[in-house]
Coordinates of C-alpha atoms and ligand atoms in Angstrom, one line a residue:
M1009 CA 1.3 29.1 -11.4
L1010 CA 3.0 26.5 -14.9
T1011 CA 2.2 23.2 -13.3
R1012 CA 0.4 20.0 -14.7
R1013 CA -3.0 21.0 -13.0
S1014 CA -3.3 24.4 -14.2
V1015 CA -1.3 24.1 -18.5
L1016 CA -1.5 20.3 -19.5
A1017 CA 0.4 17.2 -20.1
A1018 CA -0.6 15.0 -22.6
A1019 CA 0.6 12.1 -23.2
A1020 CA 1.0 9.9 -26.9
V1021 CA 0.4 6.7 -24.4
P1022 CA 1.0 3.5 -26.8
V1023 CA -2.4 1.0 -26.8
F1024 CA -2.4 -2.1 -24.3
G1025 CA -3.5 -5.4 -25.3
R1026 CA -3.4 -6.1 -21.8
A1027 CA -3.2 -5.1 -18.0
P1028 CA 0.4 -4.1 -17.4
S1029 CA 1.8 -5.5 -13.8
L1030 CA 4.9 -3.3 -13.0
P1031 CA 6.2 -3.6 -9.6
T1032 CA 5.3 -0.8 -7.5
P1033 CA 6.4 0.7 -4.2
S1034 CA 5.0 -0.8 -1.0
P1035 CA 3.9 2.2 1.7
R1036 CA 7.1 1.9 3.6
Q1037 CA 8.5 2.3 0.4
L1038 CA 6.5 5.7 -0.8
R1039 CA 6.9 6.7 2.7
W1040 CA 10.8 6.6 2.1
H1041 CA 10.4 8.1 -1.4
A1042 CA 8.7 11.3 0.0
L1043 CA 11.6 12.6 2.3
E1044 CA 14.3 13.0 -0.9
T1045 CA 17.1 13.6 1.5
T1046 CA 18.6 12.1 4.9
A1047 CA 21.4 12.9 6.8
F1048 CA 24.3 10.8 8.0
L1049 CA 25.5 10.9 10.8
H1050 CA 29.0 9.2 12.0
F1051 CA 30.1 9.5 15.0
G1052 CA 32.0 6.9 17.6
I1053 CA 35.7 6.6 18.5
N1054 CA 36.6 7.1 15.0
T1055 CA 35.9 10.3 15.6
F1056 CA 39.1 10.9 18.5
T1057 CA 41.2 8.5 17.2
G1058 CA 41.5 10.2 13.5
K1059 CA 40.9 6.7 11.8
E1060 CA 37.7 5.7 9.9
W1061 CA 37.7 2.2 10.3
G1062 CA 38.4 1.5 14.0
Y1063 CA 40.3 -1.9 14.9
G1064 CA 37.9 -2.6 17.6
D1065 CA 41.1 -2.1 20.5
E1066 CA 40.0 1.2 21.3
N1067 CA 39.5 2.5 25.1
P1068 CA 36.3 3.4 25.3
N1069 CA 37.2 6.3 27.6
L1070 CA 38.1 8.2 24.7
F1071 CA 34.7 9.5 23.9
Q1072 CA 34.2 12.3 25.4
P1073 CA 32.2 14.4 23.4
A1074 CA 32.5 17.7 26.2
H1075 CA 29.1 19.3 24.1
F1076 CA 27.3 16.6 22.2
D1077 CA 24.1 18.5 22.2
A1078 CA 22.0 16.2 19.6
G1079 CA 19.1 19.3 19.1
A1080 CA 22.5 21.9 17.6
I1081 CA 23.3 18.5 15.5
L1082 CA 20.2 18.3 14.0
A1083 CA 19.8 22.2 13.5
P1084 CA 21.3 23.5 10.6
L1085 CA 20.9 19.9 8.8
A1086 CA 16.6 20.0 9.7
D1087 CA 16.8 23.8 8.0
A1088 CA 19.3 22.2 5.1
G1089 CA 15.6 20.2 4.7
M1090 CA 17.2 17.0 5.8
R1091 CA 13.4 15.4 6.4
G1092 CA 15.7 12.2 8.4
V1093 CA 19.0 10.9 10.9
I1094 CA 20.8 7.6 10.3
L1095 CA 23.1 7.0 13.3
T1096 CA 26.2 5.4 13.3
C1097 CA 25.2 3.4 16.5
K1098 CA 27.3 0.9 15.8
H1099 CA 30.6 1.1 12.9
H1100 CA 33.4 -1.6 12.1
D1101 CA 34.7 -1.1 15.8
G1102 CA 31.8 -2.4 17.2
F1103 CA 32.0 0.2 19.6
C1104 CA 28.0 0.7 20.6
L1105 CA 26.9 4.6 21.6
W1106 CA 24.2 3.4 23.7
P1107 CA 23.6 0.8 26.6
T1108 CA 23.9 -2.6 25.3
A1109 CA 23.1 -5.3 27.8
T1110 CA 25.6 -7.4 25.0
T1111 CA 29.4 -5.9 25.0
D1112 CA 31.5 -4.0 27.5
H1113 CA 32.5 -2.5 24.4
C1114 CA 30.6 0.6 24.8
I1115 CA 29.5 4.5 25.7
R1116 CA 28.7 3.3 29.2
A1117 CA 32.5 2.4 29.8
S1118 CA 33.2 5.8 29.0
S1119 CA 33.7 8.5 32.2
W1120 CA 31.3 10.9 29.7
R1121 CA 28.8 11.8 31.5
G1122 CA 29.3 9.5 34.4
G1123 CA 29.0 6.3 32.5
K1124 CA 25.4 7.4 31.8
G1125 CA 25.5 8.7 28.2
D1126 CA 23.4 7.7 25.8
V1127 CA 23.9 8.8 22.3
V1128 CA 21.3 6.5 20.3
R1129 CA 18.3 8.2 22.5
D1130 CA 19.6 11.6 22.6
V1131 CA 19.6 11.6 19.3
A1132 CA 16.3 9.9 18.0
D1133 CA 14.3 12.4 20.7
A1134 CA 15.9 15.5 19.3
A1135 CA 15.1 14.0 15.7
R1136 CA 11.4 13.6 16.5
R1137 CA 11.7 16.9 18.2
R1138 CA 13.1 18.4 14.5
G1139 CA 10.4 16.7 12.7
L1140 CA 13.4 14.8 11.9
L1141 CA 11.8 10.5 10.8
F1142 CA 15.3 8.4 13.1
G1143 CA 16.9 5.2 11.8
V1144 CA 20.0 3.4 12.7
Y1145 CA 23.5 1.8 11.3
L1146 CA 24.1 -1.0 12.9
S1147 CA 27.6 -2.7 11.2
P1148 CA 27.2 -6.3 10.9
W1149 CA 31.0 -6.5 10.6
D1150 CA 32.5 -5.8 14.3
R1151 CA 35.9 -6.2 15.1
N1152 CA 35.9 -6.0 18.7
N1153 CA 33.1 -9.0 19.0
P1154 CA 35.6 -11.9 20.1
H1155 CA 32.4 -14.1 18.4
Y1156 CA 32.6 -13.1 15.2
G1157 CA 33.2 -15.3 12.9
T1158 CA 31.0 -17.9 14.8
P1159 CA 27.2 -18.5 14.8
R1160 CA 26.9 -16.6 18.4
Y1161 CA 27.8 -13.4 16.7
I1162 CA 24.5 -13.6 15.0
E1163 CA 22.8 -14.1 17.9
I1164 CA 24.5 -11.1 20.0
Y1165 CA 23.7 -9.0 16.4
R1166 CA 20.4 -9.0 16.3
R1167 CA 19.8 -9.0 19.9
Q1168 CA 21.8 -5.5 18.9
L1169 CA 19.2 -4.3 16.7
T1170 CA 16.6 -6.0 18.6
E1171 CA 17.2 -2.5 21.5
L1172 CA 17.5 -0.5 18.8
L1173 CA 13.8 -1.6 17.1
T1174 CA 12.5 -1.8 20.7
G1175 CA 13.4 1.0 22.7
Y1176 CA 13.9 4.0 20.5
G1177 CA 10.1 4.6 19.3
D1178 CA 9.6 4.4 15.4
I1179 CA 12.7 4.0 13.1
F1180 CA 12.2 4.5 9.6
E1181 CA 15.6 2.9 7.6
V1182 CA 17.8 0.4 9.0
W1183 CA 21.2 0.3 7.0
H1184 CA 23.6 -2.5 7.2
D1185 CA 26.6 -1.7 5.3
G1186 CA 29.0 -4.5 2.8
A1187 CA 32.2 -4.2 5.0
N1188 CA 32.0 -7.5 5.9
G1189 CA 35.4 -9.1 8.1
G1190 CA 39.3 -9.2 7.7
D1191 CA 41.6 -8.2 10.1
G1192 CA 40.5 -7.0 14.3
F1193 CA 40.7 -7.1 17.8
Y1194 CA 38.2 -9.8 18.4
G1195 CA 38.5 -9.9 22.2
G1196 CA 42.6 -10.2 21.8
A1197 CA 42.7 -12.8 19.5
R1198 CA 44.3 -9.8 16.7
E1199 CA 43.2 -12.1 14.2
K1200 CA 41.9 -12.5 10.0
R1201 CA 38.0 -13.7 10.1
I1202 CA 36.7 -14.1 6.9
I1203 CA 33.8 -15.4 6.9
D1204 CA 30.8 -16.1 3.8
K1205 CA 29.2 -13.3 3.1
R1206 CA 26.0 -15.0 0.8
T1207 CA 25.9 -17.9 4.3
Y1208 CA 27.0 -16.3 7.8
Y1209 CA 24.5 -13.4 7.7
D1210 CA 21.6 -15.4 7.8
W1211 CA 19.7 -11.8 6.1
P1212 CA 16.2 -13.0 6.1
G1213 CA 16.4 -14.0 9.0
T1214 CA 17.4 -10.4 10.1
W1215 CA 15.1 -9.1 8.3
A1216 CA 12.5 -10.8 9.0
L1217 CA 13.0 -9.6 12.4
V1218 CA 12.9 -6.4 11.5
R1219 CA 9.7 -6.4 9.4
R1220 CA 8.3 -8.3 12.8
L1221 CA 9.6 -5.2 15.5
Q1222 CA 9.6 -2.3 12.6
P1223 CA 6.8 -3.2 10.5
G1224 CA 7.1 0.6 9.1
A1225 CA 11.4 1.0 8.7
V1226 CA 13.0 0.6 4.6
I1227 CA 15.8 -1.9 4.9
F1228 CA 19.0 -1.0 3.4
S1229 CA 22.0 -2.4 2.1
D1230 CA 23.6 -3.8 -1.5
V1231 CA 20.3 -6.4 -1.7
G1232 CA 17.7 -4.4 0.1
P1233 CA 14.9 -5.5 0.6
D1234 CA 13.7 -2.3 0.4
L1235 CA 16.4 0.0 -0.6
R1236 CA 19.8 -0.6 -2.4
W1237 CA 23.0 0.4 -2.6
V1238 CA 23.5 3.1 -5.5
G1239 CA 27.0 1.0 -5.9
N1240 CA 29.3 4.3 -5.8
E1241 CA 30.2 6.3 -2.7
R1242 CA 29.8 9.8 -4.9
G1243 CA 26.0 10.2 -4.0
I1244 CA 25.5 9.8 -7.6
A1245 CA 23.0 8.2 -9.6
G1246 CA 23.2 6.3 -13.0
D1247 CA 21.4 7.7 -16.0
P1248 CA 18.9 6.3 -16.0
C1249 CA 18.3 5.1 -12.8
W1250 CA 15.2 3.0 -12.7
A1251 CA 13.8 1.6 -9.3
T1252 CA 13.3 -1.6 -9.9
Y1253 CA 16.5 -4.3 -9.4
D1254 CA 18.3 -7.7 -9.5
P1255 CA 20.8 -7.5 -7.9
V1256 CA 23.0 -10.5 -9.1
A1257 CA 27.1 -10.9 -7.6
P1258 CA 30.0 -10.4 -10.3
D1259 CA 29.8 -14.5 -10.3
G1260 CA 26.2 -13.7 -12.1
G1261 CA 24.8 -15.7 -9.2
P1262 CA 23.4 -14.9 -5.7
A1263 CA 24.4 -11.9 -4.7
A1264 CA 24.8 -10.4 -1.6
P1265 CA 26.0 -7.6 1.1
G1266 CA 29.7 -6.8 -0.3
D1267 CA 29.1 -9.2 -3.1
V1268 CA 27.4 -7.2 -6.1
R1269 CA 27.1 -6.5 -9.1
A1270 CA 27.8 -2.3 -8.2
K1271 CA 27.8 -0.9 -11.7
E1272 CA 24.3 -1.5 -12.1
S1273 CA 23.2 -0.9 -9.1
A1274 CA 23.7 2.7 -10.5
T1275 CA 21.0 2.5 -13.5
G1276 CA 19.2 -0.4 -12.1
Y1277 CA 16.6 -2.2 -14.9
R1278 CA 14.0 -1.5 -16.5
H1279 CA 11.9 -4.8 -16.5
G1280 CA 13.8 -6.2 -13.1
S1281 CA 10.9 -7.6 -10.6
H1282 CA 11.3 -5.6 -6.8
W1283 CA 10.7 -1.8 -6.4
M1284 CA 14.2 -1.3 -4.7
P1285 CA 15.1 2.3 -5.5
A1286 CA 18.3 3.8 -5.2
E1287 CA 19.8 5.6 -1.9
C1288 CA 23.1 7.6 -2.2
D1289 CA 25.5 7.8 0.0
V1290 CA 28.1 10.5 -0.2
S1291 CA 29.7 12.5 3.1
I1292 CA 30.0 16.0 3.0
R1293 CA 33.9 15.4 3.8
P1294 CA 36.5 13.1 2.0
G1295 CA 36.0 10.7 5.2
W1296 CA 32.4 9.2 6.7
F1297 CA 33.9 10.5 10.6
W1298 CA 35.2 13.9 11.3
H1299 CA 38.8 14.9 11.0
Q1300 CA 40.8 18.0 11.7
D1301 CA 42.7 17.6 7.9
Q1302 CA 39.2 17.9 6.6
N1303 CA 37.8 20.6 7.9
A1304 CA 38.8 22.8 4.9
R1305 CA 38.0 19.9 2.3
V1306 CA 34.4 20.2 3.3
K1307 CA 31.8 20.2 -0.1
T1308 CA 31.1 23.5 -1.0
P1309 CA 26.8 24.1 -1.5
A1310 CA 27.5 24.1 -4.9
Q1311 CA 29.2 20.9 -4.9
L1312 CA 25.8 19.7 -3.4
I1313 CA 23.1 21.2 -5.2
D1314 CA 25.1 19.2 -8.0
L1315 CA 24.8 16.1 -6.1
Y1316 CA 21.4 16.9 -5.5
Y1317 CA 20.3 17.1 -9.0
Q1318 CA 22.5 13.6 -9.5
S1319 CA 20.9 11.4 -7.3
V1320 CA 17.5 13.5 -6.0
G1321 CA 17.0 14.5 -9.8
R1322 CA 17.6 11.3 -11.5
G1323 CA 14.7 9.6 -8.6
A1324 CA 16.9 8.2 -6.4
N1325 CA 17.2 10.0 -3.1
L1326 CA 20.7 10.8 -1.5
L1327 CA 21.6 10.4 2.0
L1328 CA 24.5 13.3 3.2
N1329 CA 27.1 12.2 6.0
V1330 CA 27.9 14.7 8.1
P1331 CA 30.3 14.2 10.8
P1332 CA 29.9 15.9 14.7
N1333 CA 33.9 17.0 15.4
R1334 CA 35.1 16.2 19.0
D1335 CA 33.0 18.5 20.5
G1336 CA 30.0 16.5 19.7
L1337 CA 29.1 19.5 17.6
L1338 CA 28.8 20.0 14.0
S1339 CA 31.8 21.9 12.5
A1340 CA 30.8 25.9 11.5
E1341 CA 32.1 24.6 8.0
D1342 CA 29.8 22.1 7.8
M1343 CA 27.6 23.9 8.4
A1344 CA 28.2 26.3 6.4
S1345 CA 27.7 24.7 3.3
L1346 CA 24.5 23.5 4.5
H1347 CA 23.2 26.8 5.0
G1348 CA 24.3 27.0 1.4
F1349 CA 22.9 24.3 0.3
G1350 CA 19.4 24.9 2.5
E1351 CA 18.8 28.6 1.1
Y1352 CA 19.4 27.0 -2.6
R1353 CA 16.5 24.4 -2.1
R1354 CA 14.1 27.1 -0.5
R1355 CA 14.8 30.0 -2.6
T1356 CA 14.5 27.5 -6.1
F1357 CA 12.2 25.0 -4.6
A1358 CA 9.2 27.1 -3.0
H1359 CA 6.9 27.6 -6.0
P1360 CA 7.0 26.8 -9.3
V1361 CA 7.1 29.7 -11.6
P1362 CA 4.0 31.5 -13.0
R1363 CA 2.7 31.7 -16.5
G1364 CA 4.8 33.4 -18.7
A1365 CA 7.9 34.2 -16.0
E1366 CA 11.6 32.9 -16.7
F1367 CA 12.2 29.1 -16.0
N1368 CA 15.1 26.9 -15.6
V1369 CA 14.5 23.8 -14.0
I1370 CA 11.8 21.1 -14.8
R1371 CA 11.2 18.9 -11.8
V1372 CA 8.0 15.7 -13.5
R1373 CA 6.6 13.4 -11.5
E1374 CA 5.1 9.7 -12.0
D1375 CA 2.9 8.5 -9.8
I1376 CA 4.8 5.2 -8.3
R1377 CA 2.2 3.7 -6.8
Y1378 CA 1.4 2.6 -10.2
G1379 CA 4.7 1.8 -10.3
Q1380 CA 7.2 3.3 -13.5
R1381 CA 5.9 3.7 -16.5
I1382 CA 7.2 5.6 -18.2
D1383 CA 10.1 4.2 -20.6
E1384 CA 11.1 7.3 -22.4
A1385 CA 9.2 11.3 -22.8
V1386 CA 10.2 15.1 -24.3
V1387 CA 9.4 18.1 -22.6
E1388 CA 8.3 20.5 -24.3
V1389 CA 7.0 24.6 -24.2
S1390 CA 4.6 26.7 -26.5
N1391 CA 4.1 30.6 -27.1
G1392 CA 1.2 29.9 -29.4
R1393 CA 0.9 27.4 -31.9
A1394 CA 4.0 25.2 -32.7
W1395 CA 5.6 23.3 -29.3
E1396 CA 9.7 23.3 -29.0
Q1397 CA 11.5 20.0 -27.5
I1398 CA 13.6 21.5 -24.1
A1399 CA 14.6 18.5 -23.0
N1400 CA 14.1 14.6 -23.2
V1401 CA 13.8 12.0 -20.4
T1402 CA 14.0 9.0 -19.6
S1403 CA 13.3 6.9 -16.8
I1404 CA 12.0 9.2 -14.3
G1405 CA 9.8 7.6 -11.9
P1406 CA 8.9 9.6 -8.4
R1407 CA 10.7 12.8 -9.8
R1408 CA 13.4 13.6 -12.5
L1409 CA 14.9 17.6 -12.6
V1410 CA 16.2 18.9 -16.0
R1411 CA 18.1 21.4 -15.2
L1412 CA 18.3 24.0 -18.7
G1413 CA 21.1 25.6 -18.5
R1414 CA 19.8 28.4 -20.3
R1415 CA 16.7 30.2 -18.8
M1416 CA 13.1 30.5 -21.0
R1417 CA 9.7 32.1 -21.0
A1418 CA 6.0 30.0 -21.9
Q1419 CA 2.5 29.7 -22.2
K1420 CA 2.4 26.5 -22.1
L1421 CA 4.2 23.4 -21.0
R1422 CA 3.8 19.9 -21.4
L1423 CA 5.1 16.0 -21.3
R1424 CA 4.9 14.1 -23.7
V1425 CA 5.8 10.2 -24.0
L1426 CA 7.0 8.4 -25.9
K1427 CA 7.2 5.5 -24.7
S1428 CA 5.9 3.6 -21.8
S1429 CA 4.9 0.1 -20.4
A1430 CA 1.7 1.2 -19.0
P1431 CA -0.6 4.2 -19.6
P1432 CA 1.2 6.6 -17.9
K1433 CA 0.1 8.1 -14.6
I1434 CA 1.7 11.7 -14.4
A1435 CA 2.0 13.8 -11.4
E1436 CA 2.8 17.0 -11.9
V1437 CA 5.2 18.5 -14.0
A1438 CA 6.4 22.1 -12.8
A1439 CA 9.3 24.6 -13.5
F1440 CA 11.6 25.8 -12.0
L1441 CA 14.0 28.9 -10.9
E1442 CA 17.5 29.1 -10.2
T1443 CA 19.1 31.7 -9.5
Ligands
FUL2998 C1 31.2 1.4 4.3 C2 31.5 1.5 5.8 O1 32.8 0.5 5.4 C3 31.9 2.7 5.8 O2 32.8 3.2 6.7 C4 30.9 3.2 5.5 O3 30.0 3.5 7.2 C5 29.9 3.7 4.8 C6 28.9 4.3 4.7 O4 29.7 2.7 4.4 O5 30.4 0.2 4.1

């Protein structure tokens, strides 16, 4: 095996005068890093109206996924290597996919399954059966709720979160998006409500609730506290992509969800003060929700593979949205792409290549329990005495994948660290063959 353990990995390490103190991941962040790829399910009233952002005045009875089967949705996702799934329990339209006590704008008001359906329950249970972790998306913006914009809505939002975080077992991730405020139904008012993104939600209070109810869950938003938005919805991390970061608003002041310098979210800061790695959310289709007329525009396996290298390969995680259709299942086009992506991952990454065999992909990892220590390094190979440089990298962190663009053979492979901010702790240097 051409891996670090058997072959090498040595490094020219700068000498340090004092012990470094770099940000390090929490146990909940470490669990998340190991997942690499997770699935997003955008499913709800929009699936039936054809919209991306529902106004909040939809008739709940439109929700009629006649063949809904959470197990059938999750099987192709798990086969494609997804290790967790996050469901849009409530999108901006305010329609709740579980029988919440907080509003009638929910699944109970649909005749589907006689008003007894609970999509959150079905997905959470099916995830556990498949060995996937389960996470929740709860839109802070609610275009249906009459109280949106007042303090009372914050109480309602927290009650909804409490229902989700206490009634559905272990939650690995809580997702708060940044789209906040604007036109809506708001109980019939049909008006525009603008909120102060920095103060209205009292995010620290909501995050404290999540910590209390689900201490193992990572919290995602534009500003963390555990995971940061990567700054685009194309699924592409910056290069470099540092796990450390300090969110800043466009005006240089304190950032808030929906009010952050997105460009810098992509790269993070080399010497940022928080461990706040990037999550790359992207849809397999042009839209987040399923639309019939987008069936021919599902990303191909090759496009998903490229995204994998541009996200996971740069040390971020990929959150891939695959929206269920009106039947309550994944469409054939999406399943075909997932299958191709999964086959590629198995074929390429199941085993590192043996010594002397051909390879064209390199994977290096730092032991991030000690922080992100390496600033810059080169990958070198040797078939005799001389070492030849085949790649250079900056940020590594949890992982860096390098596609070499040509096949090579080598007896030895090493990572030579050119610059680091503390003595490097290398977890892996391995070679793979993509075909
Ligand atoms: C955004 C939302 O506005 C989109 O509809 C989608 O849910 C995306 C993942 O997050 O903030």
